[in-house]
Amino acid sequence: MQRILSTFIIFVSAFLLFQIQPILSKELLPEFGGGASVWSTSLFFYQSMLLLGYLYAHLLSRYQLKRQLFIHTLLVALSSIITFNTIEVSLFLSLTPAWSVIAKLFLQVGLVFMLLSATSVLLQRWYIESTAMTVPYQWYSLSNLGSLLALLSYPFIFEVLFSIDEQKSYWTVGLFAYCILLLCLIYVLFSNGSIADKAITKSKTTLLVKPNWLWIAFSATSSMMLIATTQMISINIPPMPLIWALPLVIYLLTFSYAFASAKSYNRAHWTYLLIFSAFAGLMMFFLGSQFNALAQLVIYSFILFIVCMICHGELRKLAPDGSLLTVFYLYIALGGVIGSLLSALVAPLLFEQITEFIVALAVALSLFIYTLLTQTTKTSSCYKIALLATLVIWGTGYSYLFVNFNQYNLASERNFYGYVTVKDITTSDLAERRLIDGTTIHGSQPLNKQTELTNSYYHHHTGIAKSLSALKKQQDLNIGIIGLGAGVLAKFGDKFDKIRFYELNPAVYNMAMNYFSYLTDSPARIDVAIGDGRITLTKEQKNNAPLMNALIIDAFSSDVIPTHLLTEEAFQLYWQRLTKGGLLIIHISNNHIDLMPVLQAHSKRFDKSLIKFNYSGTQLGSQWVVMTNNQAFLNSIAMTDLSPITPYSTVHLAQWTDQKHSLIPLLKL
């Protein structure tokens, strides 16, 4: 009975751990602009709590079994009471976005996450102490399977069917079920007489044991690769639980497979796959945006799978006996924290691009070659030379590609919200300056100001130009624009017009002011508010700020509008900030998400007419949608300028709210 209960508790704790991660991270997205860094920072927090959990389990194992049971039960009961603490701390105002994410997560689930993280190690420890059996490493595999089920079920079931508040309520029910199962296990241990006080050997209680440095190195490498891969995928595909879950599923699946049996991993079988993956990763780093969403997911997933399989397979080979069980897990967790720290917090300070992806590949390849050279006795000299030559060729290839792909760069800056680059593109038929966020062009300007910019989302044939031109015939512009980019839309303003930009990323504002002239050249009165557009609009609404006659949604995160700007509550706010007959203009150009089911649903919900402009005459085609009840404006738009809208049935409309929305049904794979 003890074995059955233990395995079931481990499974439930793992499920709860990895179910709460996407729930809380998705809940935080609107507060921090909807960017991918929310998830990478969250992963650092979760892995830090995992380390604390393993440290807690290691320290607790120094006590006699009866005392361990009492302390753990007391702490679990306390954590159940304070979970989802909603206390707001004014200190958040002085924290950077990354540390604000960490602080909010810690207040909500810090203690309970740490205790759940310790469950697998503690129950294995209790099992070998109460039965004198060998270490059940296969339970670690079972723990990862519970985690996999949580991650796979969330984007396809829980996110689709339940609101965030409902998800948190059901998770709380699961936590209480965990508590009951834990009490049942304690009862069984007492009933079986398994908690007789036993002497704890010194080797089991030593706090600091010199680790095999490869424990930390392989664990840190796989963790860094996990976060870096997720960031690379999120350059072009919007941040959402599915994109978060897939890399984490691969990470856990390789852990589960490697630790299921000592024979699961055969080093010789993975050598050539790792070399292939390293060069494939090099290609994707520079050319990944050229592939469609499905191809990117498949290739990045394959690379991550191979690297994690190598790292976790080597960890299983290095696993010690039962006397160092908690120490081994502790150093694995330490490596995970180091890897996530480097990727989530240090890399944005050091690199202007997501270079940590390349660093992780280089370290994985180097560690594997080192292991082959030092721990494999039957290796020929030619084979060793070939491995080292492979590493040199790979490094040379990266250097060559880096120089060629960055030759046009004029300036770059990276922060929590992403990385932006200004490029001067000069070819035989093109001479323009571009602002690029990740791989998405956020505005451009001819290097010769006398040249008309035709290859753009904003030239005079596009929907935004025609909409503003029609509105100007009725009245002077008094418009708001969520998303600054290079400031191109400022060119539509005249002397008596007012244009207020809302820009989340300070780096974008710096680039627009220092490298583009749209803001300074415009005769209109220009104002730029730094901060999330929706949050700033909410403050304006509370302060009774003057209404606008048009609001333009031109903000992009990973090639698509952040979801919190497209929910019913967001649209309710937009209409409150617009005059009667005002225009809501939305830029929906993107490669991976069909937003029309969402916009048609809002059109019906708010009883507004919906028209669509689609221009594909240049390389940068554009799609703009306008919602309004301004009949004079609608009558002034020529039917030949409009693109037909395919009506969706009520069943297929996407009724997005802050509490419930999913991108999965809208993916264009």
XYZ file of C-alpha atoms in Angstrom:
669
model
C 0.000 0.000 0.000
C 2.849 2.396 0.822
C 4.341 1.938 -2.653
C 0.983 2.493 -4.379
C 0.167 5.597 -2.352
C 3.666 7.015 -2.818
C 3.611 6.664 -6.592
C 0.111 8.150 -6.795
C 1.078 11.142 -4.607
C 4.175 11.751 -6.728
C 2.038 11.676 -9.869
C -0.542 14.107 -8.421
C 2.116 16.525 -7.123
C 3.839 16.584 -10.512
C 0.515 17.197 -12.260
C -0.257 20.106 -9.950
C 3.222 21.584 -10.394
C 3.053 21.727 -14.163
C -0.607 22.636 -14.387
C -0.199 25.795 -12.336
C 2.726 27.077 -14.405
C 0.801 27.929 -17.605
C -2.232 29.088 -15.587
C -0.367 31.781 -13.678
C 1.933 32.746 -16.549
C -1.035 33.271 -18.863
C -2.751 35.321 -16.153
C 0.333 37.578 -15.953
C 0.669 38.154 -19.718
C -1.637 41.227 -19.899
C 0.243 42.978 -17.089
C 3.539 42.757 -18.966
C 2.589 43.427 -22.565
C 1.933 39.838 -23.619
C 5.594 39.117 -24.451
C 7.508 35.831 -24.459
C 9.770 36.951 -21.597
C 6.915 36.441 -19.132
C 7.235 32.685 -19.637
C 11.047 32.537 -19.622
C 11.123 34.572 -16.405
C 8.419 32.342 -14.941
C 10.526 29.288 -15.741
C 13.416 30.794 -13.802
C 11.094 31.265 -10.824
C 9.714 27.720 -11.056
C 13.171 26.174 -11.323
C 14.358 28.288 -8.400
C 11.471 26.976 -6.319
C 12.357 23.466 -7.487
C 15.893 24.004 -6.192
C 14.544 25.242 -2.858
C 12.263 22.222 -2.765
C 15.152 19.837 -3.296
C 17.226 21.708 -0.707
C 14.320 21.480 1.713
C 14.053 17.724 1.065
C 17.800 17.315 1.541
C 17.796 19.202 4.849
C 14.646 17.473 6.071
C 16.190 14.052 5.426
C 18.676 14.741 8.240
C 15.890 14.229 10.757
C 14.275 11.031 11.924
C 11.370 9.867 9.809
C 8.680 10.751 12.359
C 9.870 14.346 12.559
C 10.098 14.590 8.754
C 6.451 13.574 8.456
C 5.323 16.078 11.064
C 7.238 19.048 9.599
C 6.187 18.368 6.019
C 2.521 17.885 6.908
C 2.466 21.128 8.904
C 4.036 23.128 6.071
C 1.717 21.639 3.445
C -1.314 22.592 5.550
C 0.018 26.155 5.941
C 0.759 26.532 2.229
C -2.759 25.374 1.308
C -4.194 28.274 3.294
C -2.030 31.040 1.791
C -1.920 29.825 -1.842
C -3.113 32.390 -4.414
C -2.387 35.269 -2.078
C -3.611 38.414 -3.822
C -1.823 40.958 -1.619
C -0.413 43.791 -3.715
C 2.940 45.208 -2.662
C 3.807 48.773 -3.627
C 7.389 47.600 -4.034
C 6.361 46.182 -7.417
C 6.403 49.714 -8.772
C 10.176 49.935 -8.317
C 11.003 46.477 -9.670
C 12.034 45.683 -13.214
C 9.407 43.724 -15.199
C 11.302 40.447 -14.774
C 11.556 40.773 -11.006
C 7.936 41.916 -10.813
C 6.896 38.643 -12.490
C 8.989 36.695 -9.984
C 7.606 38.615 -7.000
C 3.981 38.130 -8.059
C 4.490 34.393 -8.610
C 6.250 34.024 -5.268
C 3.380 35.677 -3.392
C 0.810 33.436 -5.064
C 2.428 29.993 -5.051
C 5.974 30.259 -3.687
C 5.634 28.027 -0.620
C 3.274 25.440 -2.062
C 5.356 25.133 -5.238
C 8.479 24.484 -3.175
C 6.728 21.795 -1.122
C 5.204 20.095 -4.160
C 8.640 20.147 -5.799
C 10.073 18.247 -2.840
C 7.435 15.516 -2.955
C 9.143 13.100 -5.339
C 12.501 13.240 -3.561
C 10.962 13.058 -0.079
C 8.774 10.069 -0.849
C 11.694 8.211 -2.414
C 13.705 9.065 0.717
C 10.912 7.850 3.014
C 10.549 4.682 1.001
C 14.185 3.618 1.238
C 14.316 4.586 4.947
C 11.180 2.666 5.884
C 11.766 -0.419 3.707
C 15.570 -0.573 3.287
C 15.008 -1.014 -0.460
C 17.143 0.451 -3.258
C 16.463 3.901 -4.731
C 13.341 3.773 -6.963
C 14.745 6.055 -9.686
C 11.849 4.987 -11.882
C 9.597 7.084 -9.645
C 11.373 10.142 -11.037
C 10.231 8.971 -14.448
C 6.668 8.649 -13.131
C 6.870 12.189 -11.769
C 7.790 13.470 -15.218
C 4.899 11.575 -16.778
C 2.509 13.384 -14.426
C 4.090 16.638 -15.507
C 3.664 15.689 -19.169
C -0.024 14.962 -18.716
C -0.531 18.348 -17.041
C 1.250 20.232 -19.811
C -0.478 18.412 -22.656
C -3.937 18.684 -21.153
C -3.744 22.396 -20.390
C -3.710 24.002 -23.877
C -6.100 21.462 -25.398
C -8.583 20.978 -22.547
C -8.354 23.326 -19.564
C -7.494 26.520 -21.476
C -10.250 25.901 -24.007
C -13.027 24.835 -21.613
C -12.475 26.879 -18.458
C -11.796 30.465 -17.461
C -8.632 31.282 -15.523
C -10.579 31.625 -12.252
C -12.191 28.224 -12.843
C -8.802 26.707 -13.620
C -7.414 28.020 -10.334
C -10.437 26.684 -8.449
C -10.028 23.200 -9.898
C -6.307 23.324 -9.146
C -7.114 24.141 -5.513
C -9.355 21.064 -5.373
C -6.409 19.026 -6.644
C -4.194 20.499 -3.929
C -6.626 19.410 -1.220
C -6.720 15.941 -2.788
C -2.924 15.876 -2.523
C -3.178 16.774 1.177
C -5.643 13.943 1.819
C -3.434 11.417 0.013
C -0.447 12.574 2.046
C -2.373 12.025 5.278
C -3.337 8.540 4.077
C 0.318 7.710 3.448
C 1.286 8.893 6.928
C -1.475 6.709 8.380
C -0.143 3.688 6.473
C 3.399 4.339 7.699
C 2.170 4.492 11.292
C 0.024 1.386 10.844
C 2.902 -0.625 9.390
C 5.262 0.436 12.119
C 7.536 1.967 9.465
C 8.346 5.121 11.387
C 10.419 3.603 14.126
C 13.235 5.985 14.940
C 16.280 5.027 12.927
C 19.765 6.394 13.023
C 20.579 8.542 10.029
C 23.979 7.892 8.567
C 26.300 10.818 8.196
C 26.587 10.370 4.440
C 22.900 10.982 4.103
C 22.896 14.171 6.083
C 26.009 15.943 4.918
C 24.865 19.340 3.742
C 27.710 20.104 1.350
C 28.997 17.276 -0.791
C 31.444 17.998 -3.582
C 29.431 17.270 -6.721
C 30.493 15.830 -10.007
C 30.676 19.116 -11.949
C 29.042 17.392 -14.918
C 25.808 17.050 -12.895
C 25.499 20.829 -12.860
C 26.865 21.349 -16.376
C 24.513 18.953 -18.176
C 21.501 20.112 -16.145
C 22.287 23.801 -16.808
C 22.762 23.154 -20.515
C 19.409 21.422 -20.980
C 17.656 24.167 -18.986
C 19.312 26.920 -21.027
C 18.395 25.099 -24.236
C 14.771 24.768 -23.084
C 14.287 28.495 -22.484
C 16.322 29.599 -25.495
C 14.340 27.300 -27.803
C 11.050 28.628 -26.427
C 12.275 32.177 -27.066
C 13.314 31.301 -30.625
C 9.894 29.778 -31.376
C 8.178 32.821 -29.882
C 9.954 35.235 -32.254
C 7.384 34.474 -34.945
C 4.673 32.486 -33.144
C 2.689 34.293 -30.405
C 3.362 33.460 -26.738
C 0.675 31.032 -25.590
C 0.464 27.902 -23.401
C 0.825 25.538 -26.374
C 4.124 27.154 -27.395
C 5.266 27.096 -23.772
C 4.170 23.513 -23.193
C 5.712 21.850 -26.248
C 9.392 22.537 -25.393
C 8.758 21.740 -21.726
C 7.067 18.467 -22.685
C 10.142 17.502 -24.717
C 12.396 18.470 -21.813
C 10.433 16.303 -19.376
C 9.936 13.446 -21.821
C 13.677 13.038 -22.271
C 14.128 13.156 -18.498
C 11.440 10.522 -18.064
C 12.889 8.246 -20.725
C 16.492 8.586 -19.557
C 15.684 7.866 -15.910
C 13.239 5.020 -16.588
C 16.170 2.617 -16.891
C 19.953 2.793 -16.829
C 19.902 1.103 -20.244
C 17.598 3.676 -21.883
C 20.443 5.843 -23.114
C 23.236 4.575 -25.372
C 25.823 7.282 -26.032
C 26.971 5.858 -29.364
C 23.470 6.098 -30.862
C 23.196 9.857 -30.309
C 26.542 11.203 -31.521
C 25.621 11.872 -35.130
C 22.146 13.142 -34.222
C 23.694 15.764 -31.943
C 26.105 16.910 -34.657
C 23.230 17.159 -37.140
C 21.134 19.081 -34.593
C 23.940 21.536 -33.902
C 24.176 22.485 -37.575
C 20.370 22.506 -37.936
C 20.208 24.897 -34.979
C 22.734 27.137 -36.683
C 20.533 27.256 -39.771
C 17.381 27.992 -37.766
C 19.037 30.783 -35.802
C 19.614 32.757 -38.978
C 16.909 31.441 -41.326
C 14.143 30.144 -39.044
C 11.740 32.960 -39.918
C 11.668 31.723 -43.528
C 9.769 28.571 -42.479
C 6.052 28.350 -41.702
C 4.796 27.842 -38.145
C 4.510 24.052 -38.353
C 7.997 23.638 -39.843
C 9.491 25.858 -37.130
C 7.797 23.883 -34.382
C 8.981 20.560 -35.807
C 12.603 21.582 -36.403
C 13.073 23.410 -33.116
C 11.427 20.522 -31.257
C 13.743 18.006 -32.898
C 16.849 20.025 -31.976
C 15.672 20.440 -28.381
C 14.833 16.739 -28.118
C 18.312 15.645 -29.200
C 20.139 18.092 -26.926
C 17.981 17.234 -23.896
C 18.283 13.523 -24.580
C 22.072 13.835 -24.534
C 22.114 15.934 -21.345
C 19.629 13.827 -19.419
C 21.061 10.545 -20.651
C 24.487 11.564 -19.403
C 22.953 12.607 -16.073
C 21.428 9.136 -15.679
C 24.830 7.564 -16.341
C 26.301 9.779 -13.627
C 23.538 9.032 -11.060
C 24.952 7.974 -7.647
C 23.691 5.340 -5.201
C 20.946 5.937 -2.648
C 23.175 7.578 -0.036
C 23.538 10.644 -2.275
C 19.993 10.658 -3.642
C 18.943 14.056 -2.313
C 22.345 15.564 -3.096
C 22.129 14.400 -6.719
C 18.672 15.902 -7.195
C 19.787 19.055 -5.419
C 22.659 19.625 -7.842
C 20.468 18.802 -10.844
C 18.061 21.495 -9.635
C 20.975 23.888 -9.096
C 22.071 23.330 -12.671
C 18.515 23.982 -13.853
C 18.417 27.288 -11.988
C 21.810 28.334 -13.368
C 20.670 27.549 -16.912
C 17.378 29.416 -16.558
C 19.103 32.341 -14.827
C 21.540 32.667 -17.713
C 18.776 32.470 -20.331
C 16.024 34.487 -18.675
C 17.875 37.244 -16.810
C 21.563 37.380 -17.776
C 21.357 36.795 -21.556
C 19.143 39.869 -22.237
C 21.834 41.978 -20.563
C 24.716 40.412 -22.495
C 23.315 39.726 -25.952
C 21.447 41.884 -28.441
C 19.910 38.788 -30.042
C 18.838 35.415 -28.604
C 22.477 34.308 -28.757
C 21.940 32.059 -25.730
C 20.435 29.559 -28.184
C 23.799 29.358 -29.958
C 25.667 29.278 -26.638
C 23.535 26.358 -25.425
C 24.206 24.437 -28.647
C 27.930 25.107 -28.377
C 28.070 24.012 -24.732
C 26.031 20.854 -25.413
C 28.293 19.881 -28.289
C 31.445 20.652 -26.286
C 30.307 18.755 -23.189
C 29.344 15.718 -25.221
C 32.671 15.673 -27.058
C 34.497 16.082 -23.734
C 32.568 13.152 -22.279
C 33.313 10.980 -25.291
C 37.011 11.788 -25.129
C 37.389 11.273 -21.386
C 34.969 8.456 -20.573
C 35.115 6.245 -23.651
C 38.192 4.042 -23.785
C 37.685 2.486 -27.226
C 37.985 5.689 -29.240
C 40.450 5.993 -32.123
C 42.627 9.040 -32.661
C 40.961 9.734 -36.008
C 37.545 9.733 -34.359
C 38.728 12.181 -31.686
C 40.218 14.488 -34.307
C 36.983 14.334 -36.334
C 34.927 15.349 -33.294
C 37.173 18.314 -32.527
C 37.188 19.325 -36.189
C 33.387 19.252 -36.173
C 33.343 21.690 -33.268
C 35.769 24.026 -35.061
C 33.775 23.886 -38.320
C 30.565 24.638 -36.442
C 32.128 27.648 -34.708
C 33.569 28.934 -37.971
C 30.181 28.550 -39.660
C 28.500 30.608 -36.946
C 31.097 33.379 -37.234
C 30.681 33.557 -41.009
C 26.884 33.670 -40.849
C 26.883 36.191 -38.011
C 29.017 38.644 -39.977
C 26.949 38.294 -43.152
C 23.514 38.484 -41.508
C 24.406 41.508 -39.377
C 26.262 43.555 -41.971
C 23.315 45.955 -42.348
C 22.844 46.536 -38.606
C 22.974 50.160 -37.513
C 21.801 49.772 -33.906
C 20.368 47.056 -31.650
C 18.837 46.941 -28.194
C 17.365 44.124 -26.127
C 15.283 44.177 -22.970
C 12.451 42.297 -21.252
C 10.069 43.079 -24.113
C 12.240 41.689 -26.912
C 15.066 42.842 -29.135
C 14.875 45.565 -31.772
C 17.327 46.313 -34.554
C 17.713 49.175 -36.997
C 19.036 48.030 -40.370
C 20.082 50.071 -43.377
C 19.214 47.841 -46.324
C 21.083 48.937 -49.441
C 20.823 46.763 -52.536
C 20.609 47.447 -56.257
C 16.845 48.084 -56.066
C 16.345 49.020 -52.407
C 17.683 51.699 -50.076
C 15.748 52.002 -46.846
C 16.100 51.947 -43.070
C 14.053 49.358 -41.202
C 13.071 48.876 -37.584
C 12.877 45.146 -36.900
C 11.486 43.623 -33.712
C 12.751 40.041 -33.655
C 12.160 39.194 -37.299
C 9.083 41.405 -37.845
C 9.441 44.747 -39.662
C 7.890 47.482 -37.516
C 8.319 50.340 -39.937
C 10.759 51.606 -42.541
C 11.910 54.849 -44.116
C 13.680 55.531 -47.445
C 17.302 56.548 -46.990
C 16.553 59.171 -49.620
C 13.656 61.127 -48.102
C 12.515 62.211 -51.539
C 11.740 58.588 -52.432
C 8.212 57.322 -51.852
C 7.989 54.293 -49.573
C 5.931 51.740 -51.504
C 7.054 48.474 -49.864
C 5.347 49.120 -46.539
C 2.272 48.396 -44.423
C 1.471 52.118 -44.498
C 1.718 53.481 -48.075
C -1.222 55.267 -49.715
C -2.762 52.090 -51.188
C -3.159 50.396 -47.803
C -6.239 50.260 -45.606
C -4.865 52.548 -42.912
C -4.077 55.312 -45.431
C -7.516 55.116 -47.054
C -9.312 55.005 -43.696
C -7.519 58.055 -42.289
C -7.962 59.926 -45.561
C -11.727 59.335 -45.434
C -11.892 60.381 -41.778
C -9.898 63.591 -42.441
C -12.562 64.677 -44.927
C -15.040 64.695 -42.030
C -12.915 66.215 -39.257
C -9.367 66.835 -38.025
C -7.635 63.771 -36.679
C -7.533 63.214 -32.939
C -6.302 59.650 -32.838
C -4.579 57.148 -30.592
C -2.200 54.499 -31.894
C -1.245 51.471 -29.805
C 2.187 50.510 -31.121
C 4.776 53.082 -32.167
C 7.177 51.130 -34.365
C 9.269 53.574 -36.385
C 6.493 56.172 -36.015
C 5.428 55.869 -39.670
C 1.785 56.693 -38.955
C 2.816 60.162 -37.799
C 3.210 61.092 -41.470
C -0.602 61.108 -41.862
C -0.974 63.992 -39.430
C -1.468 67.606 -40.545
C -1.096 70.885 -38.708
C -4.392 70.692 -36.802
C -4.240 66.967 -36.046
C -3.387 65.265 -32.749
C -1.727 61.861 -32.610
C -0.993 60.013 -29.364
C 1.145 56.879 -29.531
C 1.111 54.190 -26.836
C 4.358 52.191 -26.807
C 5.228 49.413 -24.370
C 8.928 49.049 -25.186
C 11.185 52.032 -24.324
C 13.785 50.676 -26.767
C 11.342 51.131 -29.660
C 10.795 54.767 -28.694
C 14.557 55.347 -28.544
C 15.003 53.865 -32.018
C 12.100 55.849 -33.483
C 13.451 59.129 -32.096
C 17.134 58.605 -32.879
C 17.101 56.778 -36.217
C 13.825 57.788 -37.915
C 12.407 61.244 -38.602
C 8.643 60.580 -38.741
C 7.934 61.921 -35.250
C 9.976 65.096 -35.672
C 8.919 65.762 -39.278
C 5.178 65.463 -38.688
C 3.320 68.806 -38.534
C 0.747 67.217 -36.221
C 0.893 67.473 -32.447
C 2.631 64.229 -31.461
C 2.573 62.660 -28.018
C 4.122 59.328 -26.954
C 3.052 57.489 -23.794
C 5.437 54.749 -22.642
C 3.591 51.777 -21.181
C 1.096 49.099 -22.126
C -1.590 50.633 -24.333
C -4.533 49.051 -22.589
C -3.323 49.968 -19.106
C -2.654 53.562 -20.185
C -6.068 53.854 -21.853
C -7.689 52.600 -18.650
C -5.965 55.340 -16.663
C -7.112 57.924 -19.207
C -10.670 56.664 -18.934
C -10.593 57.024 -15.154
C -9.210 60.558 -15.505
C -11.906 61.541 -18.061
C -9.349 62.322 -20.768
C -10.715 63.795 -24.037
C -12.180 61.236 -26.429
C -10.567 60.349 -29.766
C -12.163 59.948 -33.180
C -10.021 56.965 -34.128
C -8.024 54.333 -32.278
C -5.502 52.240 -34.192
C -4.278 48.874 -32.861
C -0.879 48.403 -34.474
C 0.955 46.601 -31.651
C 2.695 43.338 -32.396
C 4.267 40.685 -30.221
C 5.807 37.796 -32.166
C 4.152 38.781 -35.451
C 0.630 39.173 -34.040
C -1.363 41.498 -31.778
C -1.053 40.510 -28.069
C -4.206 38.691 -26.988
C -5.015 41.044 -24.106
C -5.599 43.791 -26.683
C -8.230 41.689 -28.456
C -10.541 40.580 -25.656
C -14.107 41.735 -25.050
C -13.004 43.843 -22.075
C -10.341 45.537 -24.209
C -12.881 46.406 -26.912
C -15.286 47.730 -24.291
C -12.519 50.096 -23.179
C -11.777 51.152 -26.772
C -15.364 52.191 -27.400
C -15.374 54.152 -24.131
C -12.327 56.110 -25.342
C -13.834 56.836 -28.788
C -16.352 59.474 -29.772
C -19.703 58.471 -31.207
C -18.935 57.448 -34.766
C -15.258 56.869 -33.949
C -13.178 54.328 -35.870
C -11.448 51.300 -34.388
C -8.745 50.339 -36.901
C -6.850 47.081 -36.404
C -3.737 45.896 -38.221
C -4.100 42.117 -38.571
C -1.250 41.319 -40.998
C 0.506 38.166 -39.786
C 1.553 34.739 -40.975
C 0.290 32.403 -38.289
C -3.038 33.494 -36.726
C -6.468 34.092 -38.319
C -7.970 36.877 -36.198
C -11.192 37.311 -38.183
C -13.277 34.944 -35.985
C -12.360 37.131 -32.994
C -13.116 40.415 -34.749
C -16.404 39.202 -36.221
C -17.478 38.089 -32.747
C -16.709 41.554 -31.343
C -18.453 43.201 -34.288
C -21.659 41.367 -33.409
C -21.205 41.835 -29.674
C -20.856 45.647 -29.958
C -23.154 46.032 -32.981
C -20.547 47.645 -35.235
C -20.020 47.384 -38.969
C -16.861 45.559 -40.017
C -14.882 46.199 -43.213
C -11.556 44.772 -44.347
C -8.757 46.103 -46.563
C -6.314 43.639 -48.067
C -3.355 44.903 -50.118
C -0.882 42.440 -51.660
C 0.737 44.534 -54.390
C 4.198 44.517 -52.774
C 6.392 42.142 -50.787
C 4.940 43.499 -47.534
C 1.229 42.961 -48.046
C -1.094 44.336 -45.393
C -4.500 43.591 -43.916
C -6.438 46.240 -42.001
C -9.874 45.957 -40.420
C -12.136 48.852 -39.429
C -15.036 48.691 -36.951
C -17.416 51.621 -36.676
C -21.023 52.776 -36.754
C -20.008 55.935 -38.665
C -22.242 55.576 -41.703
C -20.800 58.602 -43.487
C -17.349 57.056 -43.282
C -18.609 53.686 -44.525
C -20.390 55.343 -47.471
C -17.197 57.176 -48.468
C -15.173 53.962 -48.864
C -15.208 52.586 -52.401
C -16.336 48.979 -52.611
C -13.407 48.249 -54.922
C -11.014 49.076 -52.078
C -12.512 46.455 -49.771
C -11.710 42.804 -49.418
C -14.593 40.330 -49.033
C -15.109 38.967 -45.532
C -15.950 35.296 -45.167
C -18.688 35.120 -42.522
C -18.119 32.631 -39.739
C -20.974 30.730 -38.171
C -21.788 31.419 -34.547
C -20.104 28.127 -33.622
C -16.792 29.197 -35.163
C -16.702 32.733 -33.780
C -14.058 33.240 -31.092
C -15.648 34.921 -28.094
C -12.498 36.104 -26.354
C -12.556 37.472 -22.814
C -9.738 38.225 -20.369
C -10.616 35.058 -18.510
C -11.026 32.705 -21.452
C -9.334 32.726 -24.840
C -7.203 30.332 -26.872
C -5.117 30.813 -30.004
C -5.070 27.130 -30.940
C -8.286 27.142 -33.056
C -6.958 30.171 -34.970
C -3.517 28.815 -35.896
C -2.609 28.865 -39.584
C -0.139 25.987 -39.791
